[in-house]
Short mmCIF file of the C-alpha atoms (twelve columns), coordinates in Angstrom:
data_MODEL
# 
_entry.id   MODEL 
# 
loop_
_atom_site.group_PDB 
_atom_site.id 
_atom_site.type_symbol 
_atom_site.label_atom_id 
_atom_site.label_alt_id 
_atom_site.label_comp_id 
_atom_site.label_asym_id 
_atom_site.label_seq_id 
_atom_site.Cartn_x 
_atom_site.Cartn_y 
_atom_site.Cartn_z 
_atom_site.pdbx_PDB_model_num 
ATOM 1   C CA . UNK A 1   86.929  122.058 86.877  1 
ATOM 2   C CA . UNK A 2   88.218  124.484 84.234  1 
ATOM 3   C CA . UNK A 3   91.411  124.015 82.651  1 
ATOM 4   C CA . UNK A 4   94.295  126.189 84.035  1 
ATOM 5   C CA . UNK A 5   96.982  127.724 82.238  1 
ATOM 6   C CA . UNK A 6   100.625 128.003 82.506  1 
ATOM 7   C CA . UNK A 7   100.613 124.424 84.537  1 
ATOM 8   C CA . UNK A 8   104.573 123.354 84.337  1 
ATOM 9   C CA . UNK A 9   105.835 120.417 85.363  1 
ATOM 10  C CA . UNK A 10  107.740 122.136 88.329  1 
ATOM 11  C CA . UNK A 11  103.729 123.126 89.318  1 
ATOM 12  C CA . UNK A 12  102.935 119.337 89.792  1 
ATOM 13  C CA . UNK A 13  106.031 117.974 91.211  1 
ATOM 14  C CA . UNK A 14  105.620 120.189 93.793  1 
ATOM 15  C CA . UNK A 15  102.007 119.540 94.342  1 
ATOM 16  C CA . UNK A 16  102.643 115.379 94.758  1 
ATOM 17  C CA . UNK A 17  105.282 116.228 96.979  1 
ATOM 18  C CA . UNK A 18  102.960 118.042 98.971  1 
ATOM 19  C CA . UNK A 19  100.489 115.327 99.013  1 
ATOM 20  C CA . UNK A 20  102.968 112.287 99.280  1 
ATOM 21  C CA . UNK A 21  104.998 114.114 102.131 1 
ATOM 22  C CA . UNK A 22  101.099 114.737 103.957 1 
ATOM 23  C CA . UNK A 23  99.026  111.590 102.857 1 
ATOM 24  C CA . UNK A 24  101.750 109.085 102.068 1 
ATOM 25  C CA . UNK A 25  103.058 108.478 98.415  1 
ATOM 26  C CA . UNK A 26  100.119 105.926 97.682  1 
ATOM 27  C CA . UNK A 27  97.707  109.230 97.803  1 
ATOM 28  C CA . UNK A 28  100.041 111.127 95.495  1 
ATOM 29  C CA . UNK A 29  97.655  110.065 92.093  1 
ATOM 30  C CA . UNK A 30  96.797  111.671 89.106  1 
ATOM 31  C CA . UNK A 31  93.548  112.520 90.362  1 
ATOM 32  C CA . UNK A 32  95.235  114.153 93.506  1 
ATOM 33  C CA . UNK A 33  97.399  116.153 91.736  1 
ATOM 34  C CA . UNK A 34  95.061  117.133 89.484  1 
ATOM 35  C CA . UNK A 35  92.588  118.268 91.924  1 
ATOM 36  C CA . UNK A 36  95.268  119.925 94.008  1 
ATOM 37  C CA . UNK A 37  96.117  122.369 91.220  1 
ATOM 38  C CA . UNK A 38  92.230  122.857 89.821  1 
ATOM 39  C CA . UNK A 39  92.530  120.998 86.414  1 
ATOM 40  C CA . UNK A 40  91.751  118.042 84.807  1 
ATOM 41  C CA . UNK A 41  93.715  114.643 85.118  1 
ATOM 42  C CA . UNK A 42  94.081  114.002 81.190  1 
ATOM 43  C CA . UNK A 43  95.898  117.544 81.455  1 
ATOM 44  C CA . UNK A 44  98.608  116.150 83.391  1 
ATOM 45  C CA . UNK A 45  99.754  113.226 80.286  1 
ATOM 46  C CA . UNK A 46  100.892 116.686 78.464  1 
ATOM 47  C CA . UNK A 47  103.602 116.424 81.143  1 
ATOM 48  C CA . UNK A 48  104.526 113.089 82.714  1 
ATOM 49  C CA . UNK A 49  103.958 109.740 81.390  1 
ATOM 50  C CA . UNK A 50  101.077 108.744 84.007  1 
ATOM 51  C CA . UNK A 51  101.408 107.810 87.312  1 
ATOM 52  C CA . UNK A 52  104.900 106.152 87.176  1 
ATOM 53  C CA . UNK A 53  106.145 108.946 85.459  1 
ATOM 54  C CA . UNK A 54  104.822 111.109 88.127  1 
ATOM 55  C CA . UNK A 55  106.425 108.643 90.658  1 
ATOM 56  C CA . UNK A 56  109.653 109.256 88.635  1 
ATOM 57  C CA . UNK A 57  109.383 112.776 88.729  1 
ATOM 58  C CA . UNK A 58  109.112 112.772 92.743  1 
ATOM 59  C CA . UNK A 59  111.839 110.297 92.956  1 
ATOM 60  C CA . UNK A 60  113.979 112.667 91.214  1 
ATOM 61  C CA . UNK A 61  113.237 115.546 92.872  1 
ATOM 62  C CA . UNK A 62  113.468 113.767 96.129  1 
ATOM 63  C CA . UNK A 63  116.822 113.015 94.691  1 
ATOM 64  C CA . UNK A 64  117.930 116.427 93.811  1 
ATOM 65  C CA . UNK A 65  116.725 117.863 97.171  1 
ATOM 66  C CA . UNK A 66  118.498 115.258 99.130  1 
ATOM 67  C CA . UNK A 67  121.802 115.773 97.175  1 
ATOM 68  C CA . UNK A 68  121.339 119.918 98.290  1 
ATOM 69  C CA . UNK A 69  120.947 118.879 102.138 1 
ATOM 70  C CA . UNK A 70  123.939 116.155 102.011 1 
ATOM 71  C CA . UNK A 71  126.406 118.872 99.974  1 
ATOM 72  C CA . UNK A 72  125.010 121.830 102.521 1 
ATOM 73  C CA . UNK A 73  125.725 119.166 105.610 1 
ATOM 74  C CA . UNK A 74  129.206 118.410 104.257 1 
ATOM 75  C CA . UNK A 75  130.310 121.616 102.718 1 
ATOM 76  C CA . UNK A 76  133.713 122.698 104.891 1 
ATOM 77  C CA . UNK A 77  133.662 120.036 107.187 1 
ATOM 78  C CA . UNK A 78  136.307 117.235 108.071 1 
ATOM 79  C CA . UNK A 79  135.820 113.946 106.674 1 
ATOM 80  C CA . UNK A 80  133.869 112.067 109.891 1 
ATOM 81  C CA . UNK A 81  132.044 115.354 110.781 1 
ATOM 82  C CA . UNK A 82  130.634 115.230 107.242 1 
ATOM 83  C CA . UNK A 83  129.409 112.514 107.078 1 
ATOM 84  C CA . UNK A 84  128.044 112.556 110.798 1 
ATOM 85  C CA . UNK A 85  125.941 115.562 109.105 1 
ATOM 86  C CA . UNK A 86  124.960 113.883 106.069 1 
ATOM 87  C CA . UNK A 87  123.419 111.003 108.512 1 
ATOM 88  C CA . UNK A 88  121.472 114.458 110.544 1 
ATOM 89  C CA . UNK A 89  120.456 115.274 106.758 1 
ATOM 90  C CA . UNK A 90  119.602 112.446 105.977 1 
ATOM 91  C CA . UNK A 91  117.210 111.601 108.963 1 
ATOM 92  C CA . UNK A 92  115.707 115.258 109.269 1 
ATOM 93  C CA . UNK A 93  114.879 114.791 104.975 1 
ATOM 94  C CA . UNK A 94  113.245 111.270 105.670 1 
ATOM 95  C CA . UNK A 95  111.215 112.488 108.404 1 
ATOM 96  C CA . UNK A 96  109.945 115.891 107.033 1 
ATOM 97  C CA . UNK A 97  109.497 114.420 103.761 1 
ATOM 98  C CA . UNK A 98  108.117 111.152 104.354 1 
ATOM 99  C CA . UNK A 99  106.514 110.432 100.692 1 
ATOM 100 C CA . UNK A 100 109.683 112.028 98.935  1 
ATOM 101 C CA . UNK A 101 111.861 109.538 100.876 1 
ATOM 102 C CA . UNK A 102 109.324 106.566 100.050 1 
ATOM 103 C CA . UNK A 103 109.833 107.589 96.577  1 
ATOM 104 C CA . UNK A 104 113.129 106.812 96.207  1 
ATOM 105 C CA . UNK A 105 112.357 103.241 96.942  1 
ATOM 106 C CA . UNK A 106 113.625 101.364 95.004  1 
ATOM 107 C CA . UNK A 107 116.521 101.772 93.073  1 
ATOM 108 C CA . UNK A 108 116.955 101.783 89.954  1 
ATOM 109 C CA . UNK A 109 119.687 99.426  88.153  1 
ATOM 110 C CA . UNK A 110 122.799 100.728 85.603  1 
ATOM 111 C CA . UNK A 111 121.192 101.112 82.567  1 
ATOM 112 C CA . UNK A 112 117.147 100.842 83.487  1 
ATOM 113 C CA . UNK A 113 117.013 104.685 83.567  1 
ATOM 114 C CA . UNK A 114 119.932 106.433 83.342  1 
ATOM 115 C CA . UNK A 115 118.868 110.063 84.469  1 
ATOM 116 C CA . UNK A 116 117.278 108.555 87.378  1 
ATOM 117 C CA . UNK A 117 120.157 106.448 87.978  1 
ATOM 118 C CA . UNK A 118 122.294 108.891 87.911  1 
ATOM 119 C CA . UNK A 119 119.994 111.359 90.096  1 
ATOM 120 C CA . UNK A 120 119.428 108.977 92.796  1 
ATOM 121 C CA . UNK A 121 123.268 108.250 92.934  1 
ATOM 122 C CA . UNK A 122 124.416 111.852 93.670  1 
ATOM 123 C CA . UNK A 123 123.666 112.364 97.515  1 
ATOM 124 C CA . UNK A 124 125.917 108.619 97.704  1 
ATOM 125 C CA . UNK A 125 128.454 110.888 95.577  1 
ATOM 126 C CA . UNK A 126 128.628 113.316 98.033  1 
ATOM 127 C CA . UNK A 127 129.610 110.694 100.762 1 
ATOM 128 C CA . UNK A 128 131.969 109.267 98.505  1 
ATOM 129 C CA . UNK A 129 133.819 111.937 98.308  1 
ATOM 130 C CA . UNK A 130 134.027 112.302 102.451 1 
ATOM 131 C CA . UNK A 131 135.345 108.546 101.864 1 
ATOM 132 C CA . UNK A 132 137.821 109.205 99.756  1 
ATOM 133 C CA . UNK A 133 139.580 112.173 102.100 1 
ATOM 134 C CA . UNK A 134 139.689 109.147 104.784 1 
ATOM 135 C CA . UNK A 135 141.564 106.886 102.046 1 
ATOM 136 C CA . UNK A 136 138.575 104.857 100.907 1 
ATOM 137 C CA . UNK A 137 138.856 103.555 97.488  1 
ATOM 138 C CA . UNK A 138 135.574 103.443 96.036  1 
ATOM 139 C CA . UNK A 139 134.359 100.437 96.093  1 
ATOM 140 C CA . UNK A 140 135.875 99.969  99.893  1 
ATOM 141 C CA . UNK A 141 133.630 102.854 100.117 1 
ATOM 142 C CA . UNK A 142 130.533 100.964 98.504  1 
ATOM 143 C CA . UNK A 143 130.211 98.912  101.687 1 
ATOM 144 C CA . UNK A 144 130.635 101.202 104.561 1 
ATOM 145 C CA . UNK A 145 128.140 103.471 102.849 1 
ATOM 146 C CA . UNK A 146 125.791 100.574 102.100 1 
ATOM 147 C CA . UNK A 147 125.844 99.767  105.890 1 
ATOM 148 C CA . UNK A 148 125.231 103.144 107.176 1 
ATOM 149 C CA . UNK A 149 122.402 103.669 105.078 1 
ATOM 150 C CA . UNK A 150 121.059 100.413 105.834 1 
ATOM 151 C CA . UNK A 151 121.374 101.786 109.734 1 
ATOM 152 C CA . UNK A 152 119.793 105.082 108.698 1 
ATOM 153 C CA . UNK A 153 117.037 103.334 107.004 1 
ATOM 154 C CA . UNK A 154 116.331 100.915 109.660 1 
ATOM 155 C CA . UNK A 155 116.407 103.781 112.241 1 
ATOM 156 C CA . UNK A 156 114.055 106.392 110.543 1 
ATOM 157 C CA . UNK A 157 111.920 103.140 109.709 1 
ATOM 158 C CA . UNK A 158 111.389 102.544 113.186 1 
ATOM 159 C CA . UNK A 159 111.082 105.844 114.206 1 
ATOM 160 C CA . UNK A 160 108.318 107.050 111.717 1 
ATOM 161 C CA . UNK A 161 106.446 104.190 112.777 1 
ATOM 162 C CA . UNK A 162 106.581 104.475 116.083 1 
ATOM 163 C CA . UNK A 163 108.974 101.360 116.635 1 
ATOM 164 C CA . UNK A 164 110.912 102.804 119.476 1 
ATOM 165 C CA . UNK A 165 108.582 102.453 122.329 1 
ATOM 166 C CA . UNK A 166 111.275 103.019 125.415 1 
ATOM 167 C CA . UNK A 167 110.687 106.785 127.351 1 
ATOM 168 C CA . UNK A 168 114.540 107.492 126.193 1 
ATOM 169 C CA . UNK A 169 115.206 110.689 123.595 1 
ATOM 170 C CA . UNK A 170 115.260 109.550 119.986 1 
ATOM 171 C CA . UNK A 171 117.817 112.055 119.131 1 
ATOM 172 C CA . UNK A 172 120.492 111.219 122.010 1 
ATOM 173 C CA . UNK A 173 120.117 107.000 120.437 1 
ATOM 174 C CA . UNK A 174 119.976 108.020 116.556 1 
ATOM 175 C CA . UNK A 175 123.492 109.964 117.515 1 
ATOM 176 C CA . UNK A 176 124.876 106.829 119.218 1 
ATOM 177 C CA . UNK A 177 123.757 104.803 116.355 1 
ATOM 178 C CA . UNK A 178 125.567 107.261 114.129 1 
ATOM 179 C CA . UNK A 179 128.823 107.032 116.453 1 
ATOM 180 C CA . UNK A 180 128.763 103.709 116.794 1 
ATOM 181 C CA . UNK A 181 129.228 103.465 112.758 1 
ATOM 182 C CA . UNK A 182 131.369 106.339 112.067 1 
ATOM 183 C CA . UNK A 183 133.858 106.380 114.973 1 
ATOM 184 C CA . UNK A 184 134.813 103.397 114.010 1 
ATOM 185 C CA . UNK A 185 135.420 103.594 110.421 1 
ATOM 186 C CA . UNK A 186 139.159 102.924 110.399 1 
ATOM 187 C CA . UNK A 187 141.436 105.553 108.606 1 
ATOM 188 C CA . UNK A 188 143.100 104.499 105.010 1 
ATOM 189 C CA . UNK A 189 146.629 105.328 104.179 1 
# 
């Protein structure tokens, strides 16, 4: 395998995406990537930091791409119709990108790794903000959010493994689910 120029960072983000999202995030290695985009794996330490700093780079670009699809979702719309879209974003991102959502498990803490940190808290900034036109102070805000995405989670968990075994249409329960939460989110003065 001969070495290939002009390989960019951007280049092999986009190739471990393409593998996590198809294989699972597991087969999203070095060797993968490298293989994938026809050079050698040693060539790839000239731009991340091995394979957790590929896993940071997808987790960060899963990040960023999430945040676009949660501000698109929201942009223009009242408060609980936002964030009903966010919840379609969020579901429709989890399921076509599978290893990009993976990688954004887990978390990391204030302070571990700040421009991850900070990445991976944007698309919760963008429901904050939906929050805050209700009358949500932030940290009232901290738990509703926490629950829905806990829902979200749980749902899309089930659902990409083929939990839900009843002959009823996925989409018509996930926007119960979702209506159950939202509807009743109570109004702040």
């Amino acid at each position: 395998m001969g070495r290939k120029a002009g390989i960019s960072i951007d280049d092999i983000v986009t190739a471990a995406a393409a593998i996590a999202d198809r294989d699972g995030l597991a087969a999203a290695t070095l060797s993968a990537v490298a293989a994938d985009l026809g050079i050698k794996t040693p060539s790839l330490y000239n731009h991340v930091a091995g394979l957790a700093g590929l896993r940071r780079e997808l987790a960060l670009h899963a990040s960023r791409l999430l945040t676009t699809l949660f501000r698109e979702a929201t942009d223009g719309r009242e408060p609980r119709d936002a964030i009903r879209a966010a919840a379609v974003a969020y579901r429709s991102f989890a399921i076509e990108h599978p290893g990009l959502y993976e990688s954004m498990l887990p978390a990391p803490k204030p302070g571990e790794d700040d421009e991850l940190y900070e990445a991976m808290a944007a698309p919760v900034r963008v429901l904050f903000a939906e929050f805050a036109d209700l009358g949500f102070a932030e940290e009232e805000a901290v738990h509703v959010i926490r629950g829905l995405r806990a829902m979200l989670h749980g749902f899309v968990d089930l659902e990409r493994k083929a939990g839900f075994g009843m002959p009823v249409d996925l989409d018509e329960s996930f926007d119960e689910a979702v209506s159950l939460m939202i509807d009743r989110i109570p109004e702040r003065a």
